[in-house]
Amino acid sequence: MTTATGTTAVTGAVGTAHTRLEGLAKVTGAARYAAEIPFAELAHGWLVLSTIARGRVRSVETDPVLAMPGVLAVLHHGNAPRVDLDYVGLLGRPDPTLGVFQQDRVPHVGWPVALIVAETSEQAREAAEALVVRYDEEPHDVAFSAGRPGTYTPENSAAEKGDVEAELTASAVVVDAEYSTPEEHHAMLEPHAATARWEGGRLDVVDSNQGTMWVAAELANLFSLDPASVRVRSEHVGGGFGSKGLRVHQVCAVMATTVLHRPVRVVLTRRQMFSLTGYRSPTAQRLRLGADADGRLRAFDHQAQNMTSTVHEFVEASANVGRVMYEADAHHSVNRVVPLDVPTPTFMRAPGEAPGSFAMECALDELAEKCDLDPIALRARNEPDAGPLSGLPFSSRNLLTCFEEGARRFGWADRDPRAGVRREGRWLIGTGTAAAAFPAGVMPSTAAVTAEADGTFTVRINAADIGTGARTALTQIAADALEVEPGRVRTRIADSDFGQAMIAGGSMGTRSWAWAVTAAVAELREQLALGGDIPPEGITARSDTSEAVGALSKKERHSFGAQFAEVAVDVTTGEVRVRRMLGIFAAGRIVNPLTARSQLIGGMTWGLSMALHEEAIRDQASGAHVGADLAGYHFAANADVPLIEADWVDDPDKDDPVGFKGIGEIGIVGAAAAIANAVWHATGVRHRALPIRPDRVLMAGGGVTDAG
């Protein structure tokens, strides 16, 4: 046996670059994802989606399909198991979409109307394509526009102080501009997939999600099960970005396994994901900024609008981002929504902050131009000492440090502030900058740490590694807390049996999990300090941070950053190429520089894609997407991505027990605005609608005159 005191003190894992613990398994194919894990007697489900945008299902002609080879069942609103939607879950009332096959109503194109279950995936797909569904179609409306009829203000969606109108009237300089962002989709590498089965009286679900306890709790509520009888596992996840919570495919898999008494797997196609797994709503935003001649803000007004579905309200809180960014005598911000015959939007990397920062940071750039001020100097002039609306102190705020370091490394001092004057052949060259901010929250979590008899340690926490390197980061954190080499720590994650923990979302995962792990280690070390041998089953300590998180002092807690971009605009074609990007961030302690830099660069790359490429188009006549695949939905490919550098400044939070902040979302915030501001600097033309496509550059006149 190993004694409880037989450890060698080693520190310094946190802050050191470590490759991912599961990296070899992933690149060699040994890591199995949700759709790859084998099960005996596995059946396969294939969804049939509505082809109309509004109406009712008149009939589902199942007999011919049931006679096809391998077909086991056809579930639809006439025969599917009933579910209970009358509950309040982690995120509030469930989206009625989860009540799949509960009624004949069709609220949008791509609504599930049937599930074919067959012996093979190919048989299920063939039968799904053969199934005849007849509808009673009704007129639909999918046209989103600013201020259109039906728009309303949800509860608790506005914030204000002072008299905005009076301050605008008294301002020497005013910016009043409208901005828009399009519908955008997550498009992660791994599609959504789930396998459900009953085993030993328990519902066992192998899934790809951002929080197994979250999905398990929702399934227990939906199917009126004892929460202890539901287990959800999600070992490896190929990206989530906000969309991998509970979706219809998990519900369908549970329905089918309950009916057939055998394992059933449901995997979504890329096209199905466009209507079933959420997306970022398009936004229409208006910014009104009023300032004295020297650039000091008197009025800050941000009004944002997004679309939601007719069955469930989702608010893309774009107007919230400015509530912590800039001081002003009067502040007003409001988010409004309009229900349309579309799927329900959902959280997507930096929800609210990504589209909101585009509008806000472009408006700040326009104000700097009108005040004849450097854009960084304008931001510094309006730096708040405390939360502009809350009045709360900042836990740490090193935004200006980010700008100072970024400006030095980017060569900002050498920039000619005049627009449209720098040219290289047919290319107009410009540079731009923007600020970034994202909340640094924390949620209660539980963890267990076991000292094993062989001298190793096992960490069990219901974390989710959605490609961020969370498993590796938690191993480093545990190793430092235990004062041992990381190689002596095994970290097990993503199993609802491990207990409650924060989901991978809101840039709160690592901070929440780290707190729970370090608390469990502290308890374990107290037990080990008593001495004695470690028994064969080990010694386990558990933690629950609910009380500690609840006692955390009230402050404005955020990650901050400064984004810089250089672009070249082709005067003959309107093409915009990003030549280089630099992001400097203040995000607390950095656990793993290797994976952290990867996260930040990934976010900045997505910001580039948002600025120049991504745009999902709906056909007004059919209500459906045009090109609902990765050929029709454009995003930045390798050839579009230039040299991108990401780094950080020291950002201590002295009253935080772990000192971490989130880095998963801050990288995309402000990136699109920095690029848009650079396009203005190159051409002298403002682009207030994303993406900045070549046709829009040409229509706006950017470069046309110069082309001669």
XYZ file of N, CA and C in Angstrom, residues 14-18 398-406 408-409 476 559-562 564 582-602 604 644-652 659-664 666-667:
183
model
N 0.005 24.846 -13.678
C -0.821 25.939 -14.189
C 0.079 27.044 -14.722
N -0.199 27.478 -15.923
C 0.629 28.485 -16.569
C 1.676 27.917 -17.493
N 1.764 26.583 -17.561
C 2.731 25.906 -18.428
C 2.009 25.273 -19.607
N 2.608 25.352 -20.787
C 1.982 24.781 -21.983
C 1.988 23.258 -21.911
N 0.803 22.661 -22.076
C 0.660 21.208 -22.093
C -0.176 20.809 -23.302
N -8.354 45.684 -17.115
C -7.088 46.059 -17.745
C -7.243 46.275 -19.247
N -8.387 46.858 -19.629
C -8.653 47.114 -21.043
C -7.614 48.051 -21.649
N -7.298 49.146 -20.966
C -6.335 50.101 -21.526
C -4.945 49.493 -21.618
N -4.608 48.599 -20.706
C -3.331 47.890 -20.800
C -3.296 47.037 -22.062
N -4.427 46.407 -22.381
C -4.514 45.626 -23.620
C -4.295 46.517 -24.835
N -4.924 47.700 -24.840
C -4.755 48.614 -25.969
C -3.314 49.114 -26.064
N -2.714 49.421 -24.937
C -1.332 49.911 -24.953
C -0.382 48.857 -25.505
N -0.509 47.625 -25.014
C 0.364 46.557 -25.488
C 0.062 46.223 -26.948
N -1.221 46.183 -27.302
C -1.587 45.875 -28.680
C -1.113 46.939 -29.656
N 1.412 48.910 -29.341
C 2.871 48.808 -29.479
C 3.250 47.689 -30.434
N 2.647 46.526 -30.267
C 3.020 45.375 -31.088
C 2.478 45.472 -32.509
N -4.086 19.905 -14.897
C -3.051 20.823 -14.437
C -3.443 21.480 -13.115
N -13.834 39.551 -18.654
C -12.595 39.523 -19.435
C -12.660 40.688 -20.415
N -11.496 41.254 -20.746
C -11.432 42.374 -21.679
C -10.376 42.087 -22.743
N -10.435 42.860 -23.816
C -9.452 42.671 -24.869
C -9.430 43.824 -25.856
N -8.348 43.901 -26.619
C -8.193 44.886 -27.682
C -7.880 44.149 -28.981
N -7.041 44.195 -33.133
C -6.428 44.991 -34.194
C -6.461 44.195 -35.498
N -4.295 40.970 -34.560
C -3.663 40.855 -33.257
C -4.718 41.080 -32.189
N -4.769 40.199 -31.225
C -5.651 40.374 -30.087
C -4.856 40.282 -28.798
N -5.032 41.260 -27.928
C -4.403 41.244 -26.605
C -5.526 41.228 -25.573
N -5.475 40.280 -24.650
C -6.603 40.057 -23.755
C -6.181 40.111 -22.291
N -7.149 40.463 -21.451
C -6.985 40.421 -19.996
C -8.045 39.454 -19.485
N -7.626 38.242 -19.156
C -8.579 37.175 -18.844
C -8.159 36.389 -17.609
N -7.656 37.085 -16.610
C -7.267 36.410 -15.389
C -6.047 35.519 -15.582
N -5.901 34.519 -14.695
C -4.803 33.552 -14.831
C -5.068 32.672 -16.041
N -4.017 32.396 -16.783
C -4.114 31.505 -17.941
C -3.613 30.131 -17.514
N -4.480 29.127 -17.621
C -4.132 27.791 -17.146
C -3.116 27.134 -18.065
N -3.423 27.101 -19.370
C -2.583 26.403 -20.344
C -2.357 27.325 -21.537
N -1.195 27.958 -21.645
C -0.967 28.907 -22.736
C -1.186 28.311 -24.121
N -0.896 27.030 -24.279
C -1.031 26.399 -25.588
C -2.487 26.350 -26.025
N -3.344 25.791 -25.186
C -4.755 25.682 -25.557
C -5.471 27.024 -25.445
N -5.025 27.893 -24.551
C -5.641 29.217 -24.429
C -5.431 30.024 -25.701
N -4.211 30.017 -26.205
C -3.943 30.750 -27.442
C -4.767 30.182 -28.591
N -4.906 28.866 -28.608
C -5.726 28.227 -29.638
C -7.168 28.704 -29.555
N -7.709 28.797 -28.327
C -9.080 29.273 -28.151
C -9.240 30.706 -28.641
N -8.305 31.567 -28.287
C -8.400 32.970 -28.671
C -8.265 33.149 -30.174
N -7.328 32.453 -30.780
C -7.161 32.535 -32.233
C -8.389 31.979 -32.934
N -8.963 30.904 -32.380
C -10.182 30.361 -32.960
C -11.316 31.370 -32.942
N -11.003 34.686 -32.860
C -10.675 35.756 -33.795
C -10.905 35.316 -35.236
N -2.549 35.365 -37.480
C -3.334 35.842 -36.337
C -2.523 35.598 -35.071
N -2.338 36.655 -34.312
C -1.600 36.556 -33.058
C -2.534 36.874 -31.899
N -2.432 36.074 -30.853
C -3.207 36.316 -29.639
C -2.279 36.214 -28.442
N -2.429 37.134 -27.527
C -1.608 37.129 -26.321
C -2.408 37.783 -25.205
N -1.826 37.883 -24.021
C -2.558 38.404 -22.881
C -1.637 39.192 -21.971
N -2.262 39.995 -21.126
C -1.536 40.783 -20.128
C -1.870 40.232 -18.749
N -1.061 40.589 -17.781
C -1.304 40.151 -16.409
C -2.615 40.755 -15.915
N -3.465 39.910 -15.345
C -4.805 40.376 -14.981
C -5.265 39.705 -13.688
N -4.638 40.024 -12.568
C -4.987 39.343 -11.311
C -6.331 39.798 -10.761
N -8.808 32.721 -9.562
C -8.209 33.758 -10.389
C -8.406 33.591 -11.879
N -9.251 32.639 -12.285
C -9.458 32.410 -13.710
C -10.640 33.229 -14.223
N -10.597 33.538 -15.504
C -11.742 34.112 -16.205
C -11.958 33.277 -17.467
N -12.970 33.611 -18.231
C -13.260 32.834 -19.431
C -12.511 33.337 -20.646
N -12.095 32.412 -21.513
C -11.443 32.791 -22.770
C -12.148 32.192 -23.978
N -13.201 31.403 -23.747
C -13.841 30.716 -24.865
C -14.556 31.640 -25.823
N -14.376 35.513 -25.576
C -13.835 36.867 -25.713
C -13.114 37.064 -27.045
N -12.575 35.975 -27.634
C -11.800 36.110 -28.872
C -12.597 36.589 -30.063
